[in-house]
Every structure is written in C-alpha cells, then in structure tokens.
Amino acid sequence: MLEGEGRGTTSAAGGSGRLWAVSDLHIGYAENRALVEKMRPESDDDWLLVAGDVAETVEDVRWALKTLADRFHRVVWAPGNHELWTHPKDAVTLRGVARYQHLVEMCRDLGVTTPEDPYPVWRGAGGPAVVAPLFLLYDYSFLPAGCATKDEGLTYAHGTGVVCNDEFLLHPDPHPSREDWCRARVAETERRLAALPADLPTILVNHYPLDRHPTEVLWYPEFAMWCGTRLTADWHRRFRVDTMVYGHLHIPRTTWHEGVRFEEVSVGYPREWRKRPQPPGRLRRILPREDDAR
C-alpha cells in the first residue's frame, strides 16, 4: 500500500508504557546524531512519535528510524520537508511522490508506522486514543501581513531574504505545484479521519501545526508560508483531538487553542538547543499527560 492507501485503525496494547514524541532530529549534525544514540524508552511498552525532519538523506533517515525502532515498542513517523528534499548529497535522486513512497516502503521494512498505514490505537495510560500520523504539506495560505496571494507573499519573502530551501529542493512531481500536492493530501487525509470511530479521541502527528497560531512567535513572520495550510484550521475540533503534535518551527513549547493542546516537540539545530536551559534531545511525553494545566 502506498500513497493514500492505508485505511482504518489497528488495535495495539500500550501496556504500562508511555507515549513520547520528538521531531526535527536533523542528524546530519554530529551533535544531533549523538542525541539520537542516547534516546531510550523508559519501558518495553513505550511508543515514540517522530514528527519529521529526521535528516536530508535516505541513508541517515533509515539509520535514525532503525535505531529508534529497535528500542521502542512502536515508532510512528510523519515526514517533514527535509526528508522530501532531493538533496545533492543524497545518493537517492527520487523526487516528489516517488521519494515519499520510497521512504514509506523503507519505514515498513523497519516496522515503522507511516501515514499510509492503518492508524494504531494507543491503549496504554491516558488512552485509548487513535494515533494518526499525517502528511499534509503547505499551500502558502499563511501569508505575510498585507499580502493577498502566493506571488505577493513570495515577492515579499525574497525581499527580506527569508526563503525556505523547499523552493529549490522539495519537488512536487507529478503534481503541478507543492500547493496542489498539499490539497490532494488534505482531501485524502480528511476522508480517513472522518471515518474514524466517533467514540475515540485522536493524537494527530504532523510536521506542521494544523492551525496558524503557533507561527505568531516566529522571528521572521514571512516563514509562516512554509508552515501549514488554512484548510486544517478546524481539524482539532472536528476530529476530537486530544493533542496535536508537530515540529518544524524549532520552538519547543505547549500551547492551548480552543481547549486543545498543541505540542511542538523539535530538537532543532545545535546552535538553537545549546542556548536552552533544559537538556537537549528530551522526549516530550504525550500520554499520560505531564501537565494538564491550561
């Protein structure tokens, strides 16, 4: 089963374990690779959600996910933009959908759950809850203030010098554009989520936040164009979301939006995490919740 083919849910016991999350491992940096080497579960029943940007090359992505899958009871992966880059340093030159499908098949060989597989149900502490890894991309609808179209937004971004490398390395083939690929992914994912059991809450795992509010603290607001889509702005309400897990922004924190927890779980680049007081590479606990304070 490849793009858009996974259906339904699969039941899985969580035992006495915990549900953890991390993203933006960026193991192309030796310091970040060392952090992954140290990551361990607390019990044999622990799961780990990986919300994208593991690395830029398939070889590095495979190493990181295999390392984690060998330790955790289950690893659930949602792709980031960096995995989808056709990077000049990567021996795998596939582009667009073909690259994504290649990554999905690699994950299946490793026993890692992908957005194309039936969504697993966490039945450990804090559950039950459907864990849904998503692949949605972005459609340039998070426009800078004063801009009404994608072209206006990109012109403004180029003027400031803040332009995502996706413009040069993330190819949408065979879709005409990244926003067309995004809309196709949103439509298929929305259909799958709508078919989930109505009596179960969900943990949605996506590289980008499903709502724009987390981007309001960006130092460079124009970068929000590469951070999601307005098409998912009500999903946290529609699909009974307990926690929306995301990365990409490299601003690890918890926010609450309309009563729903949004958890940014990035490791980020060494130059970023060295400045933080907390130890780098800390996994974030999703269930049971560490702090239910709003």
CSV table of C-alpha atoms in Angstrom, one decimal:
chain,number,residue,atom,x,y,z
A,1,MET,CA,0.0,0.0,0.0
A,2,LEU,CA,1.4,3.4,-1.0
A,3,GLU,CA,0.3,7.0,-1.0
A,4,GLY,CA,-3.3,7.3,0.2
A,5,GLU,CA,-3.8,3.6,0.6
A,6,GLY,CA,-3.8,3.0,4.4
A,7,ARG,CA,-7.3,2.5,5.9
A,8,GLY,CA,-8.9,2.4,9.3
A,9,THR,CA,-7.2,1.6,12.5
A,10,THR,CA,-5.3,-1.2,14.1
A,11,SER,CA,-5.6,-2.1,17.7
A,12,ALA,CA,-2.4,-2.2,19.8
A,13,ALA,CA,-1.9,-2.5,23.5
A,14,GLY,CA,0.1,0.1,25.2
A,15,GLY,CA,0.6,-1.9,28.4
A,16,SER,CA,2.2,0.2,31.2
A,17,GLY,CA,4.2,2.3,28.7
A,18,ARG,CA,4.1,5.9,27.8
A,19,LEU,CA,3.6,7.8,24.5
A,20,TRP,CA,6.5,10.1,23.7
A,21,ALA,CA,7.2,12.5,20.8
A,22,VAL,CA,10.1,14.2,19.2
A,23,SER,CA,10.8,15.9,15.9
A,24,ASP,CA,13.5,17.8,13.9
A,25,LEU,CA,16.3,15.4,14.8
A,26,HIS,CA,18.5,16.8,11.9
A,27,ILE,CA,21.0,14.0,12.4
A,28,GLY,CA,23.2,15.4,9.6
A,29,TYR,CA,24.7,17.3,12.6
A,30,ALA,CA,27.1,15.1,14.6
A,31,GLU,CA,25.8,16.6,17.9
A,32,ASN,CA,22.2,15.6,17.0
A,33,ARG,CA,23.2,12.1,15.9
A,34,ALA,CA,24.8,11.7,19.3
A,35,LEU,CA,21.5,12.8,20.9
A,36,VAL,CA,19.6,10.1,19.0
A,37,GLU,CA,22.2,7.5,20.0
A,38,LYS,CA,21.3,8.3,23.7
A,39,MET,CA,17.5,8.2,23.3
A,40,ARG,CA,15.9,5.3,25.2
A,41,PRO,CA,12.4,4.3,26.3
A,42,GLU,CA,11.5,4.1,30.0
A,43,SER,CA,9.8,0.7,29.5
A,44,ASP,CA,9.4,-2.0,26.9
A,45,ASP,CA,5.9,-0.7,26.1
A,46,ASP,CA,6.8,2.9,25.2
A,47,TRP,CA,5.9,4.3,21.8
A,48,LEU,CA,7.7,7.2,20.1
A,49,LEU,CA,6.1,9.6,17.6
A,50,VAL,CA,8.6,11.2,15.2
A,51,ALA,CA,7.1,14.3,13.6
A,52,GLY,CA,9.5,14.7,10.7
A,53,ASP,CA,12.8,16.3,9.7
A,54,VAL,CA,14.9,13.3,10.7
A,55,ALA,CA,17.5,14.1,8.1
A,56,GLU,CA,18.1,15.1,4.4
A,57,THR,CA,19.4,11.8,3.1
A,58,VAL,CA,17.6,8.4,2.9
A,59,GLU,CA,20.6,6.7,4.5
A,60,ASP,CA,20.5,9.0,7.5
A,61,VAL,CA,16.7,8.7,7.9
A,62,ARG,CA,17.0,4.9,7.8
A,63,TRP,CA,19.7,4.9,10.4
A,64,ALA,CA,17.8,7.1,12.9
A,65,LEU,CA,14.4,5.3,12.5
A,66,LYS,CA,16.0,1.9,12.7
A,67,THR,CA,18.0,2.9,15.8
A,68,LEU,CA,14.7,4.1,17.5
A,69,ALA,CA,12.6,1.2,16.2
A,70,ASP,CA,15.0,-1.3,17.7
A,71,ARG,CA,14.4,0.4,21.1
A,72,PHE,CA,10.8,1.4,21.3
A,73,HIS,CA,7.8,-0.8,21.2
A,74,ARG,CA,6.4,1.2,18.2
A,75,VAL,CA,7.7,4.1,16.2
A,76,VAL,CA,5.3,6.3,14.3
A,77,TRP,CA,6.7,8.6,11.6
A,78,ALA,CA,5.3,11.6,9.8
A,79,PRO,CA,7.5,13.2,7.1
A,80,GLY,CA,9.0,16.6,7.3
A,81,ASN,CA,10.1,18.8,4.4
A,82,HIS,CA,13.8,17.8,4.9
A,83,GLU,CA,13.1,14.1,4.2
A,84,LEU,CA,11.3,15.1,1.0
A,85,TRP,CA,14.2,17.2,-0.3
A,86,THR,CA,16.1,15.8,-3.3
A,87,HIS,CA,19.4,16.9,-1.8
A,88,PRO,CA,22.6,17.0,-3.9
A,89,LYS,CA,24.4,14.9,-1.2
A,90,ASP,CA,21.8,12.1,-1.3
A,91,ALA,CA,22.5,9.0,-3.4
A,92,VAL,CA,18.7,8.6,-3.8
A,93,THR,CA,17.6,11.1,-6.5
A,94,LEU,CA,13.9,10.4,-6.5
A,95,ARG,CA,11.6,13.4,-6.4
A,96,GLY,CA,8.2,14.2,-5.1
A,97,VAL,CA,5.6,11.4,-4.6
A,98,ALA,CA,8.2,8.8,-5.7
A,99,ARG,CA,10.6,9.9,-3.0
A,100,TYR,CA,7.8,9.8,-0.4
A,101,GLN,CA,6.7,6.3,-1.5
A,102,HIS,CA,10.3,5.2,-1.2
A,103,LEU,CA,10.5,6.4,2.3
A,104,VAL,CA,7.2,4.7,3.2
A,105,GLU,CA,8.5,1.4,1.9
A,106,MET,CA,11.7,1.8,3.9
A,107,CYS,CA,9.7,2.5,7.0
A,108,ARG,CA,7.7,-0.6,6.5
A,109,ASP,CA,10.8,-2.7,6.2
A,110,LEU,CA,11.8,-1.3,9.6
A,111,GLY,CA,8.4,-1.8,11.2
A,112,VAL,CA,7.8,1.9,11.5
A,113,THR,CA,4.2,3.2,11.1
A,114,THR,CA,3.6,5.8,8.4
A,115,PRO,CA,0.7,8.0,7.2
A,116,GLU,CA,-0.1,5.3,4.7
A,117,ASP,CA,-0.8,2.6,7.3
A,118,PRO,CA,-3.9,1.9,9.4
A,119,TYR,CA,-3.8,4.3,12.4
A,120,PRO,CA,-2.7,2.5,15.6
A,121,VAL,CA,-4.8,2.8,18.8
A,122,TRP,CA,-2.9,3.6,21.9
A,123,ARG,CA,-4.4,1.7,24.8
A,124,GLY,CA,-1.8,2.5,27.5
A,125,ALA,CA,-2.1,5.1,30.2
A,126,GLY,CA,-4.1,8.1,29.1
A,127,GLY,CA,-5.8,6.1,26.3
A,128,PRO,CA,-7.5,4.8,24.4
A,129,ALA,CA,-6.7,7.2,21.5
A,130,VAL,CA,-6.1,6.9,17.8
A,131,VAL,CA,-2.6,7.9,16.8
A,132,ALA,CA,-2.7,9.4,13.3
A,133,PRO,CA,0.5,10.3,11.6
A,134,LEU,CA,-0.3,12.8,8.8
A,135,PHE,CA,1.4,14.1,5.7
A,136,LEU,CA,-0.2,17.3,4.5
A,137,LEU,CA,2.5,19.8,3.4
A,138,TYR,CA,1.5,23.5,3.0
A,139,ASP,CA,-0.2,25.7,0.4
A,140,TYR,CA,1.1,29.2,1.1
A,141,SER,CA,-2.1,30.3,2.7
A,142,PHE,CA,-0.3,31.5,5.9
A,143,LEU,CA,0.5,34.8,4.1
A,144,PRO,CA,2.5,37.7,5.4
A,145,ALA,CA,0.5,40.7,6.6
A,146,GLY,CA,-0.5,42.9,3.6
A,147,CYS,CA,-0.1,40.1,1.0
A,148,ALA,CA,-3.2,38.7,-0.7
A,149,THR,CA,-1.7,36.0,-2.9
A,150,LYS,CA,1.2,33.4,-3.0
A,151,ASP,CA,3.1,35.5,-5.6
A,152,GLU,CA,2.8,38.6,-3.4
A,153,GLY,CA,4.0,36.6,-0.4
A,154,LEU,CA,7.0,35.1,-2.2
A,155,THR,CA,8.0,38.5,-3.5
A,156,TYR,CA,7.9,39.9,0.0
A,157,ALA,CA,9.9,36.9,1.4
A,158,HIS,CA,12.5,37.3,-1.3
A,159,GLY,CA,12.8,40.9,-0.5
A,160,THR,CA,13.5,40.1,3.2
A,161,GLY,CA,15.9,37.3,2.3
A,162,VAL,CA,13.8,34.7,4.2
A,163,VAL,CA,13.0,32.0,1.8
A,164,CYS,CA,12.6,28.3,2.6
A,165,ASN,CA,15.0,25.9,0.8
A,166,ASP,CA,11.9,23.9,-0.2
A,167,GLU,CA,11.7,26.3,-3.1
A,168,PHE,CA,14.8,24.7,-4.5
A,169,LEU,CA,14.9,21.2,-3.1
A,170,LEU,CA,11.3,19.9,-2.5
A,171,HIS,CA,9.8,18.9,-5.8
A,172,PRO,CA,6.0,18.1,-6.1
A,173,ASP,CA,6.3,15.7,-9.1
A,174,PRO,CA,3.9,14.6,-10.6
A,175,HIS,CA,1.8,17.3,-9.0
A,176,PRO,CA,2.0,20.7,-10.8
A,177,SER,CA,2.9,22.5,-7.5
A,178,ARG,CA,3.5,22.0,-3.8
A,179,GLU,CA,0.1,23.5,-3.0
A,180,ASP,CA,-1.6,21.1,-5.4
A,181,TRP,CA,0.2,18.2,-3.6
A,182,CYS,CA,-0.9,19.7,-0.3
A,183,ARG,CA,-4.6,19.9,-1.3
A,184,ALA,CA,-4.6,16.3,-2.5
A,185,ARG,CA,-3.1,15.1,0.7
A,186,VAL,CA,-5.5,17.2,2.8
A,187,ALA,CA,-8.5,15.8,0.9
A,188,GLU,CA,-7.5,12.2,1.3
A,189,THR,CA,-6.4,12.6,5.0
A,190,GLU,CA,-9.7,14.4,5.8
A,191,ARG,CA,-11.6,11.5,4.4
A,192,ARG,CA,-9.7,9.0,6.5
A,193,LEU,CA,-10.0,11.0,9.7
A,194,ALA,CA,-13.8,11.4,9.2
A,195,ALA,CA,-14.1,7.6,9.0
A,196,LEU,CA,-12.5,7.0,12.5
A,197,PRO,CA,-14.6,5.7,15.4
A,198,ALA,CA,-16.6,8.6,16.9
A,199,ASP,CA,-16.0,7.4,20.4
A,200,LEU,CA,-12.2,7.7,20.4
A,201,PRO,CA,-10.1,10.8,20.8
A,202,THR,CA,-7.1,11.3,18.5
A,203,ILE,CA,-3.5,12.2,18.7
A,204,LEU,CA,-2.7,13.9,15.4
A,205,VAL,CA,1.0,13.9,14.4
A,206,ASN,CA,2.1,16.3,11.6
A,207,HIS,CA,5.3,18.1,10.8
A,208,TYR,CA,3.4,21.4,10.6
A,209,PRO,CA,0.9,22.8,13.0
A,210,LEU,CA,-2.7,22.4,11.9
A,211,ASP,CA,-3.5,25.9,12.9
A,212,ARG,CA,-1.5,29.1,12.3
A,213,HIS,CA,-1.4,30.3,15.9
A,214,PRO,CA,2.0,28.7,16.7
A,215,THR,CA,3.7,30.7,14.0
A,216,GLU,CA,2.8,34.0,15.6
A,217,VAL,CA,6.0,33.9,17.6
A,218,LEU,CA,8.3,33.5,14.6
A,219,TRP,CA,11.1,36.0,14.4
A,220,TYR,CA,10.6,36.1,10.7
A,221,PRO,CA,6.8,36.0,10.2
A,222,GLU,CA,7.1,35.5,6.4
A,223,PHE,CA,8.4,32.0,7.1
A,224,ALA,CA,4.9,31.0,8.1
A,225,MET,CA,4.1,30.5,4.4
A,226,TRP,CA,6.0,27.2,4.6
A,227,CYS,CA,4.4,26.1,7.8
A,228,GLY,CA,0.9,24.7,7.0
A,229,THR,CA,-2.4,25.4,5.5
A,230,ARG,CA,-5.7,27.1,6.5
A,231,LEU,CA,-7.5,24.0,5.2
A,232,THR,CA,-6.8,22.3,8.5
A,233,ALA,CA,-7.7,25.2,10.9
A,234,ASP,CA,-10.7,23.4,12.4
A,235,TRP,CA,-9.4,19.8,12.5
A,236,HIS,CA,-8.5,20.0,16.2
A,237,ARG,CA,-12.3,20.5,16.8
A,238,ARG,CA,-13.7,18.2,14.1
A,239,PHE,CA,-11.6,15.2,14.9
A,240,ARG,CA,-11.8,15.0,18.7
A,241,VAL,CA,-8.1,15.9,19.1
A,242,ASP,CA,-6.5,15.3,22.5
A,243,THR,CA,-3.1,16.6,21.4
A,244,MET,CA,-1.8,18.0,18.1
A,245,VAL,CA,1.9,17.0,17.9
A,246,TYR,CA,4.1,19.0,15.5
A,247,GLY,CA,7.6,20.3,14.8
A,248,HIS,CA,9.2,22.4,12.1
A,249,LEU,CA,9.3,25.7,14.0
A,250,HIS,CA,12.2,24.7,16.3
A,251,ILE,CA,10.3,26.4,19.1
A,252,PRO,CA,9.5,23.5,21.6
A,253,ARG,CA,6.6,24.5,23.8
A,254,THR,CA,3.0,23.7,24.7
A,255,THR,CA,0.1,26.0,23.6
A,256,TRP,CA,-3.6,25.7,24.0
A,257,HIS,CA,-6.0,26.6,21.3
A,258,GLU,CA,-9.8,26.4,21.8
A,259,GLY,CA,-9.2,23.9,24.6
A,260,VAL,CA,-6.9,21.7,22.6
A,261,ARG,CA,-3.2,21.0,23.4
A,262,PHE,CA,-0.7,21.8,20.6
A,263,GLU,CA,2.7,20.3,21.4
A,264,GLU,CA,5.8,21.4,19.5
A,265,VAL,CA,8.5,18.7,20.0
A,266,SER,CA,11.5,19.9,18.0
A,267,VAL,CA,15.1,19.2,18.9
A,268,GLY,CA,16.3,21.7,16.3
A,269,TYR,CA,19.9,22.7,15.3
A,270,PRO,CA,22.8,22.6,17.8
A,271,ARG,CA,23.1,26.4,17.6
A,272,GLU,CA,19.5,26.6,18.8
A,273,TRP,CA,19.4,23.9,21.6
A,274,ARG,CA,22.7,25.0,23.1
A,275,LYS,CA,21.0,28.2,24.2
A,276,ARG,CA,18.2,26.5,26.1
A,277,PRO,CA,18.5,25.7,29.8
A,278,GLN,CA,16.9,22.2,29.5
A,279,PRO,CA,19.0,19.2,28.4
A,280,PRO,CA,18.9,18.7,24.6
A,281,GLY,CA,17.1,15.8,23.0
A,282,ARG,CA,14.5,15.5,25.7
A,283,LEU,CA,11.5,13.4,24.5
A,284,ARG,CA,8.1,15.0,25.2
A,285,ARG,CA,5.5,12.9,27.0
A,286,ILE,CA,2.1,13.0,25.2
A,287,LEU,CA,0.2,10.3,27.2
A,288,PRO,CA,-0.3,10.2,30.0
A,289,ARG,CA,0.0,14.0,30.2
A,290,GLU,CA,2.8,15.6,32.1
A,291,ASP,CA,0.8,18.6,33.0
A,292,ASP,CA,-3.0,19.1,32.4
A,293,ALA,CA,-2.8,22.8,33.4
A,294,ARG,CA,-4.3,25.2,30.9
